[in-house]
Short mmCIF file of C-alpha atoms in Angstrom, two decimals:
data_model
loop_
_atom_site.label_atom_id
_atom_site.label_comp_id
_atom_site.label_asym_id
_atom_site.label_seq_id
_atom_site.Cartn_x
_atom_site.Cartn_y
_atom_site.Cartn_z
CA THR A 1 0.01 0.02 0.00
CA THR A 2 1.41 3.43 -0.94
CA ASP A 3 1.99 6.16 1.68
CA HIS A 4 -0.40 8.32 -0.42
CA ALA A 5 -3.16 5.80 -0.03
CA MET A 6 -2.55 5.56 3.70
CA MET A 7 -2.73 9.36 4.50
CA GLY A 8 -4.96 10.23 7.44
CA PHE A 9 -4.48 7.02 9.39
CA SER A 10 -2.40 6.52 12.53
CA ARG A 11 1.08 4.90 12.32
CA SER A 12 -0.19 1.78 14.13
CA THR A 13 -3.17 1.47 11.89
CA ARG A 14 -0.93 1.96 8.81
CA CYS A 15 1.32 -0.84 9.92
CA ALA A 16 -1.48 -3.17 10.62
CA LEU A 17 -3.30 -2.47 7.38
CA ASN A 18 -0.13 -2.74 5.34
CA ALA A 19 0.43 -6.20 6.78
CA SER A 20 -3.17 -7.14 6.22
CA CYS A 21 -3.05 -5.99 2.59
CA ALA A 22 0.25 -7.81 1.93
CA TRP A 23 -1.29 -11.00 3.19
CA ALA A 24 -4.44 -10.47 1.19
CA ALA A 25 -2.58 -9.71 -2.05
CA ALA A 26 -0.62 -12.90 -1.66
CA SER A 27 -3.70 -14.91 -0.85
CA ARG A 28 -5.74 -13.54 -3.75
CA SER A 29 -3.35 -14.99 -6.34
CA ALA A 30 -4.08 -18.46 -4.88
CA SER A 31 -7.80 -17.98 -4.80
CA THR A 32 -9.60 -20.22 -7.32
CA ILE A 33 -12.30 -22.73 -7.72
CA THR A 34 -12.15 -26.36 -8.67
CA ASN A 35 -13.70 -27.97 -11.75
CA LYS A 36 -16.24 -29.57 -9.44
CA GLN A 37 -17.24 -26.20 -7.99
CA GLU A 38 -17.64 -24.71 -11.48
CA ALA A 39 -19.84 -27.69 -12.45
CA GLN A 40 -21.94 -27.14 -9.35
CA ILE A 41 -22.31 -23.47 -10.10
CA ARG A 42 -23.62 -24.25 -13.58
CA LYS A 43 -26.40 -26.32 -11.97
CA THR A 44 -27.99 -23.20 -10.28
CA PHE A 45 -28.41 -19.58 -11.13
CA LEU A 46 -26.74 -16.57 -9.42
CA ASP A 47 -28.72 -13.53 -8.26
CA PHE A 48 -28.95 -10.98 -11.12
CA GLN A 49 -25.86 -12.04 -12.89
CA SER A 50 -24.93 -14.47 -15.64
CA HIS A 51 -22.83 -17.47 -15.31
CA ALA A 52 -20.33 -16.06 -17.72
CA SER A 53 -19.93 -12.93 -15.64
CA PHE A 54 -19.71 -14.71 -12.24
CA LEU A 55 -17.18 -17.26 -13.49
CA LYS A 56 -14.79 -14.53 -14.56
CA ALA A 57 -14.15 -13.94 -10.87
CA PRO A 58 -15.96 -16.66 -8.97
CA LEU A 59 -16.38 -16.35 -5.23
CA VAL A 60 -17.39 -19.32 -3.12
CA MET A 61 -17.58 -18.65 0.64
CA ALA A 62 -16.67 -21.10 3.32
CA ARG A 63 -17.17 -19.29 6.62
CA SER A 64 -17.81 -15.92 8.23
CA ASP A 65 -17.23 -14.15 11.54
CA ARG A 66 -18.09 -10.73 12.73
CA MET A 67 -17.28 -8.36 9.68
CA ALA A 68 -15.40 -10.89 7.47
CA TYR A 69 -15.89 -13.79 5.07
CA TRP A 70 -13.35 -16.46 4.05
CA ASP A 71 -13.69 -18.22 0.71
CA THR A 72 -12.91 -21.83 0.11
CA SER A 73 -9.29 -20.95 -0.61
CA GLY A 74 -8.92 -19.24 2.69
CA VAL A 75 -8.89 -15.62 1.42
CA ARG A 76 -10.41 -13.13 3.82
CA TYR A 77 -12.95 -10.47 2.62
CA PHE A 78 -13.91 -7.41 4.70
CA ASP A 79 -17.75 -7.09 4.62
CA ALA A 80 -18.65 -3.43 4.43
CA ILE A 81 -22.38 -4.16 3.73
CA GLY A 82 -23.51 -6.91 6.15
CA GLY A 83 -23.67 -9.48 3.28
CA ILE A 84 -26.35 -7.45 1.62
CA PHE A 85 -27.73 -5.08 4.32
CA THR A 86 -28.46 -8.15 6.39
CA SER A 87 -25.86 -8.93 9.08
CA SER A 88 -26.85 -6.03 11.36
CA LEU A 89 -25.04 -7.28 14.42
CA GLY A 90 -22.00 -9.06 12.67
CA HIS A 91 -21.78 -12.53 11.40
CA GLN A 92 -22.13 -15.44 13.83
CA HIS A 93 -23.30 -13.13 16.64
CA PRO A 94 -23.09 -15.32 19.76
CA PRO A 95 -26.50 -14.48 21.48
CA VAL A 96 -28.29 -14.96 18.16
CA ILE A 97 -26.58 -18.22 17.43
CA ALA A 98 -27.35 -19.41 21.01
CA ALA A 99 -31.02 -18.57 20.62
CA LEU A 100 -31.16 -20.51 17.32
CA LYS A 101 -29.50 -23.61 18.90
CA ALA A 102 -31.84 -23.51 21.92
CA GLN A 103 -34.88 -23.36 19.67
CA ILE A 104 -33.63 -26.24 17.59
CA ASP A 105 -33.35 -28.29 20.64
CA THR A 106 -36.96 -27.40 21.70
CA MET A 107 -39.15 -27.19 18.59
CA CYS A 108 -38.42 -26.49 14.91
CA PHE A 109 -41.85 -26.40 13.36
CA THR A 110 -45.51 -26.06 14.21
CA PRO A 111 -48.56 -26.91 12.14
CA PRO A 112 -49.62 -23.50 10.87
CA MET A 113 -53.26 -24.37 10.21
CA HIS A 114 -53.75 -25.83 13.71
CA SER A 115 -51.47 -23.81 16.05
CA VAL A 116 -48.94 -21.05 16.67
CA ALA A 117 -45.72 -21.30 18.60
CA GLN A 118 -45.30 -19.34 21.88
CA VAL A 119 -41.97 -18.05 20.62
CA THR A 120 -43.73 -16.66 17.59
CA LEU A 121 -46.22 -14.77 19.84
CA ASP A 122 -43.30 -13.38 21.89
CA PHE A 123 -41.68 -12.22 18.63
CA VAL A 124 -44.97 -10.60 17.57
CA ASP A 125 -45.12 -8.67 20.86
CA LYS A 126 -41.55 -7.51 20.62
CA LEU A 127 -41.66 -6.40 17.02
CA GLY A 128 -44.89 -4.51 17.68
CA ASP A 129 -43.31 -2.88 20.71
CA VAL A 130 -40.40 -1.35 18.75
CA ALA A 131 -42.49 -0.35 15.64
CA PRO A 132 -43.74 3.26 15.46
CA GLY A 133 -47.24 4.42 16.27
CA ASP A 134 -50.03 1.83 16.46
CA LEU A 135 -48.19 -0.69 14.15
CA ASP A 136 -48.40 -3.73 16.35
CA PHE A 137 -50.15 -6.32 14.12
CA VAL A 138 -47.33 -8.60 12.95
CA LYS A 139 -47.03 -11.62 10.63
CA SER A 140 -43.58 -13.20 9.91
CA PHE A 141 -42.42 -14.76 6.71
CA CYS A 142 -39.18 -16.02 5.22
CA SER A 143 -38.34 -13.24 2.76
CA ALA A 144 -39.20 -9.57 2.40
CA SER A 145 -40.58 -10.42 -1.06
CA GLU A 146 -43.16 -12.63 0.69
CA ALA A 147 -43.92 -9.87 3.24
CA MET A 148 -44.48 -7.30 0.46
CA GLU A 149 -46.68 -9.70 -1.37
CA CYS A 150 -48.68 -10.09 1.85
CA ALA A 151 -48.84 -6.27 2.38
CA ILE A 152 -50.30 -5.80 -1.12
CA LYS A 153 -52.99 -8.46 -0.59
CA TRP A 154 -53.57 -7.15 2.98
CA THR A 155 -54.25 -3.57 1.64
CA ARG A 156 -56.55 -4.67 -1.08
CA SER A 157 -58.50 -6.94 1.35
CA TYR A 158 -58.64 -4.14 3.91
CA HIS A 159 -60.25 -1.71 1.54
CA LYS A 160 -62.83 -4.35 0.31
CA LEU A 161 -63.84 -5.02 3.92
CA ALA A 162 -63.86 -1.32 4.75
CA GLY A 163 -66.43 -0.69 1.99
CA ASN A 164 -64.12 0.47 -0.77
CA PRO A 165 -63.96 -2.62 -3.14
CA GLY A 166 -62.79 -0.56 -6.09
CA LYS A 167 -59.45 0.31 -4.49
CA TYR A 168 -56.79 -1.91 -5.95
CA LYS A 169 -53.99 0.16 -7.56
CA PHE A 170 -50.63 1.07 -6.06
CA VAL A 171 -48.39 3.95 -6.73
CA SER A 172 -44.62 3.40 -6.24
CA ARG A 173 -41.51 4.84 -7.83
CA TYR A 174 -39.13 4.16 -10.74
CA ASP A 175 -35.66 2.92 -9.69
CA SER A 176 -37.13 1.04 -6.77
CA TRP A 177 -37.00 -2.59 -5.76
CA HIS A 178 -39.71 -4.25 -3.64
CA GLY A 179 -39.02 -7.93 -4.14
CA ALA A 180 -38.85 -10.77 -6.60
CA THR A 181 -42.39 -12.29 -6.29
CA ALA A 182 -45.04 -11.42 -8.83
CA ALA A 183 -46.76 -8.45 -7.18
CA ALA A 184 -43.63 -7.20 -5.54
CA VAL A 185 -41.75 -7.01 -8.83
CA ALA A 186 -44.75 -5.31 -10.49
CA ALA A 187 -44.50 -2.63 -7.79
CA SER A 188 -40.78 -2.26 -8.49
CA GLY A 189 -39.37 0.25 -10.92
CA GLY A 190 -36.07 -1.15 -12.20
CA ALA A 191 -36.23 -2.01 -15.89
CA SER A 192 -33.37 -4.46 -16.00
CA ARG A 193 -34.89 -6.64 -13.30
CA LYS A 194 -38.48 -6.36 -14.61
CA SER A 195 -38.48 -6.46 -18.35
CA PRO A 196 -37.36 -10.12 -18.66
CA HIS A 197 -40.63 -11.12 -16.92
CA GLU A 198 -43.14 -8.88 -18.77
CA PRO A 199 -46.08 -8.66 -18.81
CA HIS A 200 -46.58 -7.91 -15.11
CA MET A 201 -49.95 -7.77 -13.36
CA PRO A 202 -51.85 -4.56 -13.86
CA GLY A 203 -52.60 -1.97 -11.20
CA PHE A 204 -49.11 -0.76 -10.44
CA LEU A 205 -48.19 2.81 -11.36
CA LYS A 206 -44.88 4.59 -11.03
CA VAL A 207 -43.66 8.20 -10.44
CA PRO A 208 -39.99 9.47 -10.69
CA GLN A 209 -37.62 9.65 -7.74
CA PRO A 210 -36.35 13.16 -6.69
CA LEU A 211 -32.89 12.43 -8.10
CA PHE A 212 -34.44 12.09 -11.56
CA LEU A 213 -35.16 15.86 -11.52
CA ARG A 214 -32.06 17.05 -9.64
CA ASP A 215 -29.69 17.05 -12.66
CA ARG A 216 -32.36 17.89 -15.25
CA LEU A 217 -33.77 21.10 -13.71
CA ASP A 218 -32.19 24.08 -12.07
CA TRP A 219 -34.14 23.43 -8.79
CA SER A 220 -33.05 22.99 -5.25
CA TRP A 221 -33.10 19.58 -3.63
CA GLU A 222 -36.11 20.70 -1.64
CA GLU A 223 -38.02 21.75 -4.77
CA CYS A 224 -37.24 18.41 -6.41
CA ASN A 225 -38.60 16.49 -3.51
CA ARG A 226 -41.73 18.72 -3.27
CA PHE A 227 -42.50 18.24 -6.94
CA CYS A 228 -41.96 14.43 -6.85
CA ALA A 229 -44.14 14.07 -3.75
CA GLN A 230 -46.85 16.07 -5.39
CA LEU A 231 -46.76 13.65 -8.36
CA PHE A 232 -48.21 10.96 -6.06
CA GLU A 233 -51.32 13.13 -5.49
CA ASP A 234 -51.51 14.03 -9.21
CA THR A 235 -51.36 10.35 -10.12
CA ILE A 236 -54.00 9.31 -7.59
CA VAL A 237 -56.40 12.06 -8.81
CA ALA A 238 -55.76 11.19 -12.44
CA GLU A 239 -56.43 7.52 -11.84
CA ASP A 240 -59.51 8.22 -9.62
CA PRO A 241 -58.92 7.96 -5.85
CA ALA A 242 -61.68 5.44 -5.60
CA THR A 243 -59.40 2.92 -7.46
CA VAL A 244 -56.07 3.52 -5.55
CA ALA A 245 -55.35 1.36 -2.62
CA GLY A 246 -51.83 2.19 -1.59
CA ILE A 247 -48.49 4.10 -1.94
CA ILE A 248 -45.38 1.96 -1.63
CA VAL A 249 -41.95 3.58 -1.02
CA GLU A 250 -38.60 2.78 0.49
CA PRO A 251 -37.82 5.61 2.95
CA ILE A 252 -34.29 5.50 1.58
CA SER A 253 -34.11 3.95 -1.89
CA ASN A 254 -31.25 1.52 -2.32
CA THR A 255 -31.45 0.87 -6.06
CA ALA A 256 -31.76 4.63 -6.72
CA GLY A 257 -28.31 5.06 -5.11
CA ILE A 258 -29.37 5.44 -1.50
CA MET A 259 -31.67 8.23 -2.51
CA THR A 260 -32.49 10.04 0.74
CA PRO A 261 -35.63 12.26 0.45
CA THR A 262 -36.37 15.20 2.60
CA THR A 263 -38.55 15.04 5.72
CA GLU A 264 -41.08 17.29 3.97
CA TYR A 265 -41.36 14.67 1.16
CA MET A 266 -42.21 11.95 3.58
CA GLN A 267 -44.69 14.26 5.38
CA MET A 268 -46.39 15.06 2.09
CA LEU A 269 -46.80 11.37 1.35
CA ARG A 270 -48.46 10.84 4.68
CA ALA A 271 -50.88 13.79 4.11
CA ILE A 272 -51.66 12.56 0.59
CA ALA A 273 -52.45 9.04 1.81
CA ASP A 274 -54.76 10.47 4.49
CA LYS A 275 -56.46 12.75 2.17
CA TYR A 276 -57.51 10.02 -0.29
CA ASP A 277 -57.85 7.07 2.20
CA VAL A 278 -54.75 5.37 0.64
CA THR A 279 -52.59 2.93 2.64
CA LEU A 280 -49.05 4.20 3.07
CA ILE A 281 -46.61 1.28 2.93
CA PHE A 282 -42.95 1.74 3.88
CA ASP A 283 -40.62 -0.95 2.48
CA GLU A 284 -38.00 -0.99 5.32
CA THR A 285 -36.26 -4.14 4.14
CA ILE A 286 -33.01 -2.26 3.98
CA THR A 287 -33.59 0.69 6.21
CA GLY A 288 -35.01 -1.24 9.25
CA PHE A 289 -33.27 -2.32 12.49
CA CYS A 290 -31.17 0.65 13.57
CA LYS A 291 -29.18 1.33 10.42
CA THR A 292 -30.60 4.88 10.16
CA GLY A 293 -30.06 5.66 13.83
CA GLU A 294 -33.59 4.62 14.74
CA MET A 295 -35.22 1.20 14.76
CA PHE A 296 -37.02 2.11 11.60
CA ALA A 297 -36.47 4.93 9.08
CA ALA A 298 -40.12 5.88 9.70
CA GLN A 299 -39.00 7.02 13.18
CA ALA A 300 -35.91 8.81 11.73
CA TYR A 301 -38.30 10.85 9.56
CA GLY A 302 -40.97 11.21 12.23
CA VAL A 303 -43.57 9.84 9.82
CA THR A 304 -45.64 6.75 10.63
CA PRO A 305 -46.97 4.61 7.77
CA ASP A 306 -49.94 2.23 7.88
CA VAL A 307 -47.80 -0.82 7.03
CA ILE A 308 -44.11 -1.63 7.31
CA VAL A 309 -42.45 -4.47 5.31
CA CYS A 310 -39.22 -5.51 6.77
CA GLY A 311 -36.55 -8.31 6.61
CA LYS A 312 -32.80 -8.66 6.15
CA GLY A 313 -31.42 -7.24 9.39
CA LEU A 314 -34.31 -8.69 11.40
CA SER A 315 -32.53 -12.07 11.53
CA ASN A 316 -28.92 -10.87 11.26
CA GLY A 317 -28.76 -13.30 8.31
CA THR A 318 -29.01 -16.28 10.65
CA MET A 319 -32.38 -17.56 9.40
CA PRO A 320 -34.71 -16.51 6.51
CA LEU A 321 -37.02 -14.02 8.25
CA SER A 322 -39.26 -11.05 7.31
CA ALA A 323 -42.40 -9.52 8.62
CA MET A 324 -45.37 -7.38 7.73
CA ILE A 325 -46.28 -4.92 10.46
CA ALA A 326 -49.77 -3.30 10.16
CA SER A 327 -51.57 -0.76 12.16
CA SER A 328 -54.08 -2.08 14.73
CA ARG A 329 -56.68 0.18 13.03
CA MET A 330 -56.40 -1.89 9.82
CA ALA A 331 -56.29 -5.16 11.77
CA ALA A 332 -59.61 -4.33 13.49
CA VAL A 333 -61.39 -4.52 10.17
CA PHE A 334 -60.58 -8.22 9.90
CA GLN A 335 -61.58 -8.85 13.54
CA ASP A 336 -64.93 -7.35 14.16
CA GLY A 337 -66.13 -10.35 16.20
CA THR A 338 -69.51 -10.69 14.44
CA ASP A 339 -68.62 -12.84 11.51
CA PRO A 340 -66.70 -16.08 12.19
CA ASP A 341 -65.70 -16.21 8.53
CA LYS A 342 -64.20 -12.75 8.34
CA MET A 343 -60.47 -13.07 8.07
CA PHE A 344 -57.38 -12.21 6.05
CA ALA A 345 -57.32 -15.09 3.60
CA HIS A 346 -53.58 -15.71 3.41
CA GLY A 347 -51.07 -18.22 4.73
CA GLN A 348 -47.75 -20.01 4.08
CA THR A 349 -46.17 -23.16 5.34
CA PHE A 350 -43.22 -21.44 6.91
CA ALA A 351 -44.85 -18.19 7.95
CA GLY A 352 -44.45 -17.70 11.63
CA GLN A 353 -42.00 -20.58 11.92
CA PRO A 354 -40.46 -20.78 15.36
CA LEU A 355 -36.74 -20.99 14.37
CA GLY A 356 -36.88 -17.66 12.57
CA CYS A 357 -38.97 -16.06 15.30
CA ALA A 358 -36.57 -17.12 18.03
CA VAL A 359 -33.64 -15.60 16.04
CA GLY A 360 -35.67 -12.39 15.38
CA LEU A 361 -36.54 -12.01 19.04
CA ALA A 362 -32.84 -12.42 19.91
CA VAL A 363 -31.85 -9.77 17.39
CA LEU A 364 -34.46 -7.27 18.69
CA ASN A 365 -33.35 -7.92 22.25
CA GLU A 366 -29.76 -7.19 21.26
CA LEU A 367 -30.65 -4.02 19.40
CA THR A 368 -32.75 -2.59 22.20
CA SER A 369 -30.75 -3.72 25.28
CA ARG A 370 -27.49 -2.38 23.90
CA ASN A 371 -28.98 0.86 22.42
CA LEU A 372 -27.38 0.08 19.03
CA ALA A 373 -29.54 2.74 17.23
CA ALA A 374 -27.34 5.37 18.82
CA LYS A 375 -24.15 3.56 17.74
CA ALA A 376 -25.38 3.72 14.09
CA HIS A 377 -24.85 7.56 14.29
CA THR A 378 -21.34 7.13 15.70
CA ILE A 379 -20.43 4.68 12.93
CA GLY A 380 -22.00 6.86 10.29
CA ASP A 381 -20.15 9.99 11.48
CA GLY A 382 -16.86 8.00 11.43
CA LEU A 383 -17.57 6.88 7.89
CA ARG A 384 -18.38 10.35 6.67
CA GLU A 385 -15.17 11.68 8.14
CA ARG A 386 -13.07 8.99 6.43
CA PHE A 387 -15.01 9.47 3.16
CA GLY A 388 -14.09 13.12 3.31
CA ARG A 389 -10.43 12.32 3.58
CA ILE A 390 -10.65 9.91 0.69
CA ASN A 391 -12.31 12.60 -1.47
CA ASP A 392 -9.71 15.17 -0.50
CA ASP A 393 -7.14 12.92 -2.17
CA LEU A 394 -9.08 11.43 -5.07
CA GLY A 395 -11.75 14.07 -5.75
CA CYS A 396 -14.30 11.68 -7.21
CA PHE A 397 -17.20 11.95 -4.72
CA LYS A 398 -20.14 14.10 -5.77
CA GLU A 399 -22.31 13.52 -2.74
CA VAL A 400 -22.51 11.42 0.37
CA ARG A 401 -26.12 10.59 1.30
CA GLY A 402 -28.12 8.34 3.67
CA LYS A 403 -28.86 8.22 7.41
CA GLY A 404 -26.89 6.64 10.30
CA LEU A 405 -24.53 3.97 8.94
CA LEU A 406 -26.49 3.34 5.80
CA LEU A 407 -24.52 5.54 3.36
CA GLY A 408 -24.32 5.97 -0.35
CA VAL A 409 -21.72 7.85 -2.36
CA GLU A 410 -22.42 9.28 -5.84
CA LEU A 411 -19.28 9.25 -7.99
CA THR A 412 -18.23 12.06 -10.39
CA ASP A 413 -15.56 12.88 -12.93
CA GLY A 414 -15.94 16.48 -12.00
CA ASP A 415 -18.82 17.35 -14.36
CA ARG A 416 -21.31 14.53 -14.16
CA THR A 417 -22.19 11.24 -12.41
CA TRP A 418 -19.51 8.77 -13.31
CA GLY A 419 -21.16 5.49 -14.23
CA GLU A 420 -17.94 3.94 -15.57
CA LEU A 421 -16.24 4.40 -12.13
CA GLY A 422 -19.07 2.66 -10.38
CA ALA A 423 -18.88 -0.30 -12.76
CA GLU A 424 -15.09 -0.50 -12.41
CA LEU A 425 -15.27 -0.22 -8.53
CA LYS A 426 -17.59 -3.26 -8.60
CA LYS A 427 -14.58 -5.27 -9.90
CA THR A 428 -11.67 -3.65 -8.02
CA SER A 429 -13.40 -3.84 -4.60
CA ILE A 430 -13.46 -7.60 -4.85
CA ASP A 431 -9.89 -7.58 -6.02
CA ASN A 432 -9.04 -5.76 -2.82
CA ASN A 433 -11.02 -8.16 -0.73
CA LEU A 434 -13.82 -5.69 -0.03
CA ILE A 435 -17.53 -6.48 -0.22
CA LEU A 436 -19.69 -3.41 -0.93
CA ARG A 437 -22.51 -2.43 -3.22
CA ALA A 438 -21.25 -0.69 -6.34
CA ASP A 439 -23.36 0.19 -9.35
CA HIS A 440 -22.82 1.13 -12.99
CA ALA A 441 -25.12 4.06 -12.50
CA GLY A 442 -22.26 5.72 -10.72
CA TRP A 443 -22.57 5.08 -6.97
CA PHE A 444 -21.65 2.74 -4.16
CA SER A 445 -23.09 2.06 -0.73
CA VAL A 446 -21.94 0.67 2.56
CA ALA A 447 -23.78 -0.43 5.74
CA PRO A 448 -21.29 -2.10 8.11
CA ALA A 449 -22.53 -4.14 11.05
CA LEU A 450 -23.28 -2.40 14.33
CA CYS A 451 -20.32 -4.10 15.91
CA ALA A 452 -17.92 -1.95 13.89
CA GLU A 453 -15.17 -0.14 15.75
CA ASP A 454 -12.65 2.47 14.67
CA ALA A 455 -10.14 -0.10 13.46
CA ASP A 456 -12.85 -1.68 11.34
CA LEU A 457 -13.76 1.68 9.78
CA ASP A 458 -10.14 2.25 9.13
CA GLU A 459 -9.84 -1.00 7.32
CA LEU A 460 -12.96 -0.29 5.25
CA ALA A 461 -11.69 3.13 4.29
CA GLU A 462 -8.23 1.82 3.31
CA LYS A 463 -9.63 -0.91 1.16
CA LEU A 464 -12.20 1.46 -0.36
CA LYS A 465 -9.54 4.01 -1.23
CA GLN A 466 -7.27 1.44 -2.85
CA SER A 467 -10.22 0.05 -4.77
CA LEU A 468 -11.13 3.53 -6.09
CA GLN A 469 -7.50 4.21 -7.04
CA ASP A 470 -7.31 0.97 -8.88
CA ALA A 471 -10.56 1.71 -10.63
CA LEU A 472 -9.34 5.15 -11.63
CA ASP A 473 -6.08 3.67 -12.91
CA ASN A 474 -7.85 1.03 -14.93
CA ILE A 475 -10.11 3.65 -16.55
CA ALA A 476 -7.04 5.92 -17.35
CA ARG A 477 -5.24 2.98 -18.98
CA ARG A 478 -8.23 2.32 -21.29
CA ARG A 479 -8.21 5.97 -22.53
#
């Protein structure tokens, strides 16, 4: 590692990181996969990437601990993003693993059409306790896609039972991602993930993200947010409010580059939903569980939705687990006590399964008992400081956005967003044993686990800076 790349770090940290990088560089050259592993890979598909692309730089993991992975060749990778916004406490977090093992020894499964597990009820109570407002009606699932699918069905069923059977449409945003199941992907706004599966089910409308306007109009960020929030109302009115059931948004949009709207934007959505009797759904799959400095981003914005969809960090990646959290007001419509057949007609074999709920309960206990929401601010401040030093040297950051430790950085060549640098960073970060989210649209994001300390942030920053320098050098060589 060059002295230039290590500027801003203490002498002891420089020595430690230089040793780490020397070891990693030596190990990388030996990292490979066997013919058997390649044959196995070709028998499955990889998430949103081709076999040809993956096999150019294959990565097969063997174990994890805290903020690191090791591949089957023994090479260590620093995890700057909790796997994929999932390991909120750090990999193999002991209290969570202990809770899973204890539940395995007690009961792994209950018959869902005959009973419910006590640990599931305890999980329901705990998640309802930490959710904002009156959101205390909880159902758990295995993936956030399933939870989003449930939220869409729940909202349509609610409006029917509430006397508004014509309400079935949803308004969401372009450059969003709400899950891979049929309704969830129809609600999503990313063309590359949607178009291969067209046609999608009808009833899902889109409006632009505020970032869409920022570089097209000479407006302030506040004006862009105000206009884009107003588009939700304009769309509802144009479609006929009697046909619109819900609004679906991520409070901070990952696939739009950690697009972080203003508080006024979120407040406007709440007011619009109230005005037209539209259910406001926050997709907190990525933002939930203390990443933003609050348990949910809804609390960070001070805006309470009618439904929250969550997952990922809820289980620390230990078990497949997600949840839909709905307001008690909505739940009351399904439980009026006069009609024994009135219910929400939905169910899944592994919904509410005790293993996942035991893990989720342990995660929530850790987050609350250790006040880890506050630590997210400390980690985020530390990251912003280090990002500032990197940009002082490399000058390729246009903007740092996000809340708490969930941060995104837009890349620039000085005049415009630099998509080529984002695409190159995706490659060089892995070359430097760093796992983060980098995108060809010209941004990257990080969300380290809440166990991160200063030495971890130093390592993240050093590897990030080297990865950016390598990416810049690669681009320069091609020109």
